[in-house]
């Protein structure tokens, strides 16, 4: 049985607030039929509304270009929360631009490209996250940047987790923007190691990235475990701190 926090988690400052989730298919609702679902649909142990704005196939760049960060900003009320998690679609090369690849680098570097017939100045992955975070903070929101989830760590038959560069970039973006950060990837990987190959493999019915609903619940609980173990603002709206695994 999960422990329940005291009613302090329902302080007037957070009553009526909303958590907005910005991310890719690993966070987004599946849309049905695929046998997979994103972890954002399973963030249940919170005292406020969760609004999942994650969209499949998006990177920090494409989410920005499509105006999706701006759409969240338009909805924000002071005291709301925003969780940002990207990385799965941010790699690749601009020489064969798919509209998602970010400019290499960790700071203010830019690249020029033409995508879908339009000239575009491409920013680095941290810059896209920092810009979004600053926009949300200016609206009075509490922002948390989360590292991307891992692919199936048991895919080779042996446990293996090597964080992509976007994990480090996410932490850097949070530090530069002055917002909260949790290493969701590390918490998922640790939980997967404990659960073992057979169980974790069953969470990936189609590929090594997208989880079944059962797997999505594990990934969501790993995120909430990271929040519970960290000194971040989102912790104040948890209705439980009793999630599987250890603090890292």
Short mmCIF file of C-alpha atoms in Angstrom, two decimals:
data_model
loop_
_atom_site.label_atom_id
_atom_site.label_comp_id
_atom_site.label_asym_id
_atom_site.label_seq_id
_atom_site.Cartn_x
_atom_site.Cartn_y
_atom_site.Cartn_z
CA UNK A 1 0.00 0.00 0.00
CA UNK A 2 1.34 3.41 -0.89
CA UNK A 3 1.84 5.89 1.89
CA UNK A 4 -0.29 9.01 1.68
CA UNK A 5 1.13 12.43 2.31
CA UNK A 6 -0.41 14.76 4.82
CA UNK A 7 -2.91 17.35 3.56
CA UNK A 8 0.01 19.78 3.27
CA UNK A 9 0.17 18.52 -0.31
CA UNK A 10 -3.11 20.35 -0.87
CA UNK A 11 -1.84 23.79 0.06
CA UNK A 12 -3.97 26.68 -1.31
CA UNK A 13 -1.05 27.68 -3.55
CA UNK A 14 -1.48 24.54 -5.64
CA UNK A 15 -5.23 23.95 -5.46
CA UNK A 16 -6.66 24.27 -8.95
CA UNK A 17 -3.25 24.14 -10.60
CA UNK A 18 -2.42 22.02 -13.65
CA UNK A 19 0.63 19.99 -14.68
CA UNK A 20 1.31 20.32 -18.40
CA UNK A 21 3.42 17.60 -20.02
CA UNK A 22 5.48 18.43 -23.13
CA UNK A 23 7.22 15.56 -24.89
CA UNK A 24 7.21 12.90 -27.60
CA UNK A 25 5.51 9.52 -28.13
CA UNK A 26 7.13 7.96 -25.06
CA UNK A 27 5.06 10.42 -23.01
CA UNK A 28 2.03 10.88 -25.28
CA UNK A 29 -1.27 9.02 -25.36
CA UNK A 30 -1.02 6.32 -27.99
CA UNK A 31 -4.24 6.90 -29.90
CA UNK A 32 -5.21 3.24 -29.70
CA UNK A 33 -4.53 0.09 -31.67
CA UNK A 34 -0.75 -0.07 -31.26
CA UNK A 35 -0.64 -1.88 -27.93
CA UNK A 36 1.59 0.88 -26.56
CA UNK A 37 1.05 4.01 -24.52
CA UNK A 38 3.07 6.90 -23.16
CA UNK A 39 3.93 7.32 -19.51
CA UNK A 40 2.21 10.71 -19.28
CA UNK A 41 -1.14 8.92 -19.22
CA UNK A 42 -0.19 7.21 -15.94
CA UNK A 43 0.82 10.14 -13.75
CA UNK A 44 -1.88 9.46 -11.22
CA UNK A 45 -0.42 10.08 -7.77
CA UNK A 46 -0.78 13.87 -7.82
CA UNK A 47 -3.35 16.14 -6.27
CA UNK A 48 -3.92 18.34 -9.34
CA UNK A 49 -4.97 17.97 -12.97
CA UNK A 50 -2.54 16.54 -15.52
CA UNK A 51 -2.80 17.84 -19.09
CA UNK A 52 -0.75 15.68 -21.46
CA UNK A 53 0.39 17.81 -24.41
CA UNK A 54 2.99 15.33 -25.64
CA UNK A 55 2.86 14.45 -29.35
CA UNK A 56 4.42 11.47 -31.08
CA UNK A 57 7.37 12.01 -33.40
CA UNK A 58 8.35 15.39 -32.01
CA UNK A 59 11.72 16.75 -30.99
CA UNK A 60 12.46 19.89 -29.02
CA UNK A 61 12.93 21.62 -32.37
CA UNK A 62 9.74 20.45 -34.10
CA UNK A 63 7.67 20.98 -30.96
CA UNK A 64 8.96 24.55 -30.96
CA UNK A 65 8.46 25.15 -34.69
CA UNK A 66 4.88 23.90 -34.54
CA UNK A 67 4.08 26.39 -31.78
CA UNK A 68 3.32 23.72 -29.19
CA UNK A 69 5.38 25.31 -26.41
CA UNK A 70 3.64 28.61 -27.18
CA UNK A 71 0.25 26.89 -26.99
CA UNK A 72 1.07 25.66 -23.48
CA UNK A 73 2.27 29.13 -22.50
CA UNK A 74 -1.08 30.56 -23.64
CA UNK A 75 -2.88 28.22 -21.23
CA UNK A 76 -0.64 28.71 -18.22
CA UNK A 77 -1.84 30.26 -15.02
CA UNK A 78 0.51 31.37 -12.27
CA UNK A 79 1.34 28.37 -10.08
CA UNK A 80 0.94 25.76 -12.83
CA UNK A 81 3.66 23.19 -13.53
CA UNK A 82 5.30 22.16 -16.80
CA UNK A 83 7.32 18.98 -17.34
CA UNK A 84 9.54 18.96 -20.46
CA UNK A 85 11.09 15.72 -21.74
CA UNK A 86 12.59 15.23 -25.19
CA UNK A 87 15.54 13.41 -26.77
CA UNK A 88 14.29 10.38 -28.68
CA UNK A 89 13.76 12.30 -31.93
CA UNK A 90 16.44 14.98 -31.60
CA UNK A 91 19.39 13.16 -33.19
CA UNK A 92 20.27 12.73 -36.84
CA UNK A 93 21.93 14.95 -39.40
CA UNK A 94 20.82 18.24 -40.92
CA UNK A 95 22.33 17.10 -44.22
CA UNK A 96 19.20 14.96 -44.62
CA UNK A 97 16.94 17.17 -42.54
CA UNK A 98 13.82 15.46 -41.22
CA UNK A 99 12.58 18.58 -39.47
CA UNK A 100 13.46 17.24 -36.04
CA UNK A 101 17.26 17.23 -35.84
CA UNK A 102 18.77 19.95 -33.63
CA UNK A 103 21.91 21.95 -34.31
CA UNK A 104 24.99 20.28 -32.77
CA UNK A 105 26.29 21.94 -29.63
CA UNK A 106 25.23 22.84 -26.14
CA UNK A 107 24.87 26.61 -26.21
CA UNK A 108 23.96 29.41 -28.60
CA UNK A 109 25.22 27.71 -31.76
CA UNK A 110 22.85 27.88 -34.75
CA UNK A 111 22.58 26.05 -38.06
CA UNK A 112 20.83 27.08 -41.25
CA UNK A 113 18.65 24.61 -43.13
CA UNK A 114 15.69 24.41 -45.47
CA UNK A 115 12.87 22.16 -44.32
CA UNK A 116 9.57 21.68 -46.12
CA UNK A 117 10.52 24.47 -48.49
CA UNK A 118 11.14 26.97 -45.71
CA UNK A 119 14.44 28.42 -44.53
CA UNK A 120 14.93 27.70 -40.83
CA UNK A 121 17.51 28.68 -38.23
CA UNK A 122 18.03 25.61 -36.06
CA UNK A 123 19.06 25.91 -32.41
CA UNK A 124 20.78 23.42 -30.12
CA UNK A 125 18.78 20.99 -28.01
CA UNK A 126 19.57 22.83 -24.74
CA UNK A 127 18.62 26.16 -26.31
CA UNK A 128 15.15 24.95 -27.29
CA UNK A 129 14.52 23.66 -23.75
CA UNK A 130 15.96 26.77 -22.12
CA UNK A 131 13.81 29.08 -24.26
CA UNK A 132 10.66 27.12 -23.45
CA UNK A 133 11.49 26.97 -19.75
CA UNK A 134 12.13 30.71 -19.55
CA UNK A 135 8.85 31.44 -21.33
CA UNK A 136 6.95 29.29 -18.84
CA UNK A 137 8.74 30.78 -15.82
CA UNK A 138 7.86 34.26 -17.07
CA UNK A 139 4.21 33.16 -16.97
CA UNK A 140 4.58 32.14 -13.32
CA UNK A 141 4.89 28.38 -13.89
CA UNK A 142 7.16 25.95 -12.08
CA UNK A 143 9.21 24.10 -14.69
CA UNK A 144 10.87 20.69 -14.47
CA UNK A 145 13.13 19.39 -17.25
CA UNK A 146 13.32 15.59 -17.27
CA UNK A 147 15.86 13.38 -19.03
CA UNK A 148 14.60 11.08 -21.77
CA UNK A 149 13.54 7.54 -21.01
CA UNK A 150 15.86 4.71 -22.13
CA UNK A 151 15.13 2.18 -24.81
CA UNK A 152 14.78 -1.43 -23.67
CA UNK A 153 17.88 -1.97 -21.53
CA UNK A 154 17.57 -5.77 -21.88
CA UNK A 155 17.27 -5.82 -25.69
CA UNK A 156 20.67 -7.49 -26.20
CA UNK A 157 19.96 -10.18 -23.61
CA UNK A 158 22.23 -8.49 -21.08
CA UNK A 159 21.44 -5.40 -19.05
CA UNK A 160 22.97 -2.30 -20.63
CA UNK A 161 22.18 1.37 -20.09
CA UNK A 162 24.26 4.14 -21.66
CA UNK A 163 22.58 7.55 -21.39
CA UNK A 164 22.40 9.41 -24.69
CA UNK A 165 23.96 12.86 -24.96
CA UNK A 166 20.49 14.35 -24.60
CA UNK A 167 20.39 13.29 -20.94
CA UNK A 168 23.40 15.47 -20.18
CA UNK A 169 22.00 18.21 -22.41
CA UNK A 170 18.69 18.19 -20.51
CA UNK A 171 20.49 18.65 -17.20
CA UNK A 172 22.56 21.45 -18.69
CA UNK A 173 19.44 23.17 -19.99
CA UNK A 174 17.79 23.00 -16.57
CA UNK A 175 20.87 24.43 -14.88
CA UNK A 176 21.20 27.25 -17.41
CA UNK A 177 17.51 28.14 -17.24
CA UNK A 178 17.49 27.87 -13.44
CA UNK A 179 14.68 25.31 -13.30
CA UNK A 180 14.24 21.89 -11.71
CA UNK A 181 15.69 18.68 -13.17
CA UNK A 182 15.22 14.96 -12.61
CA UNK A 183 17.08 12.12 -14.29
CA UNK A 184 14.06 10.12 -15.37
CA UNK A 185 16.23 7.92 -17.60
CA UNK A 186 18.40 6.75 -14.72
CA UNK A 187 15.37 5.95 -12.55
CA UNK A 188 13.72 3.94 -15.33
CA UNK A 189 16.96 2.07 -16.05
CA UNK A 190 17.42 1.21 -12.36
CA UNK A 191 13.86 -0.07 -12.11
CA UNK A 192 14.24 -2.10 -15.29
CA UNK A 193 17.45 -3.67 -13.98
CA UNK A 194 15.63 -4.77 -10.82
CA UNK A 195 12.65 -6.17 -12.74
CA UNK A 196 14.78 -8.31 -15.05
CA UNK A 197 14.81 -9.22 -18.72
CA UNK A 198 11.61 -11.25 -19.02
CA UNK A 199 9.41 -8.65 -17.39
CA UNK A 200 10.96 -5.67 -19.16
CA UNK A 201 10.95 -7.35 -22.58
CA UNK A 202 7.21 -7.90 -22.14
CA UNK A 203 6.79 -4.12 -21.93
CA UNK A 204 7.96 -3.66 -25.54
CA UNK A 205 5.47 -5.36 -27.87
CA UNK A 206 6.51 -3.58 -31.09
CA UNK A 207 10.00 -2.11 -30.81
CA UNK A 208 12.61 -1.12 -28.24
CA UNK A 209 11.25 2.37 -27.53
CA UNK A 210 7.48 2.31 -27.01
CA UNK A 211 6.03 0.61 -23.95
CA UNK A 212 2.85 -1.29 -23.30
CA UNK A 213 0.39 0.28 -20.87
CA UNK A 214 1.92 -1.89 -18.12
CA UNK A 215 5.38 -0.62 -19.00
CA UNK A 216 4.13 2.95 -19.21
CA UNK A 217 2.91 2.67 -15.63
CA UNK A 218 6.38 1.54 -14.52
CA UNK A 219 7.96 4.45 -16.40
CA UNK A 220 5.49 6.90 -14.85
CA UNK A 221 6.18 5.55 -11.37
CA UNK A 222 9.92 5.90 -12.02
CA UNK A 223 9.36 9.56 -12.88
CA UNK A 224 7.36 10.10 -9.71
CA UNK A 225 10.06 8.27 -7.72
CA UNK A 226 12.63 10.70 -9.14
CA UNK A 227 10.41 13.60 -8.10
CA UNK A 228 9.86 12.16 -4.62
CA UNK A 229 13.62 11.71 -4.16
CA UNK A 230 14.51 15.22 -5.35
CA UNK A 231 14.18 18.75 -4.04
CA UNK A 232 11.87 19.92 -6.82
CA UNK A 233 8.68 21.97 -6.73
CA UNK A 234 6.53 19.22 -8.23
CA UNK A 235 7.09 17.15 -5.11
CA UNK A 236 4.58 19.33 -3.26
CA UNK A 237 1.66 17.95 -5.27
CA UNK A 238 2.45 14.25 -4.85
CA UNK A 239 -0.20 12.29 -2.98
CA UNK A 240 2.24 9.44 -2.35
CA UNK A 241 5.98 9.02 -1.96
CA UNK A 242 5.89 5.22 -1.87
CA UNK A 243 7.02 4.28 -5.38
CA UNK A 244 9.09 1.18 -6.23
CA UNK A 245 12.86 1.41 -6.26
CA UNK A 246 15.51 3.35 -4.41
CA UNK A 247 16.54 6.99 -4.49
CA UNK A 248 19.58 7.43 -6.71
#
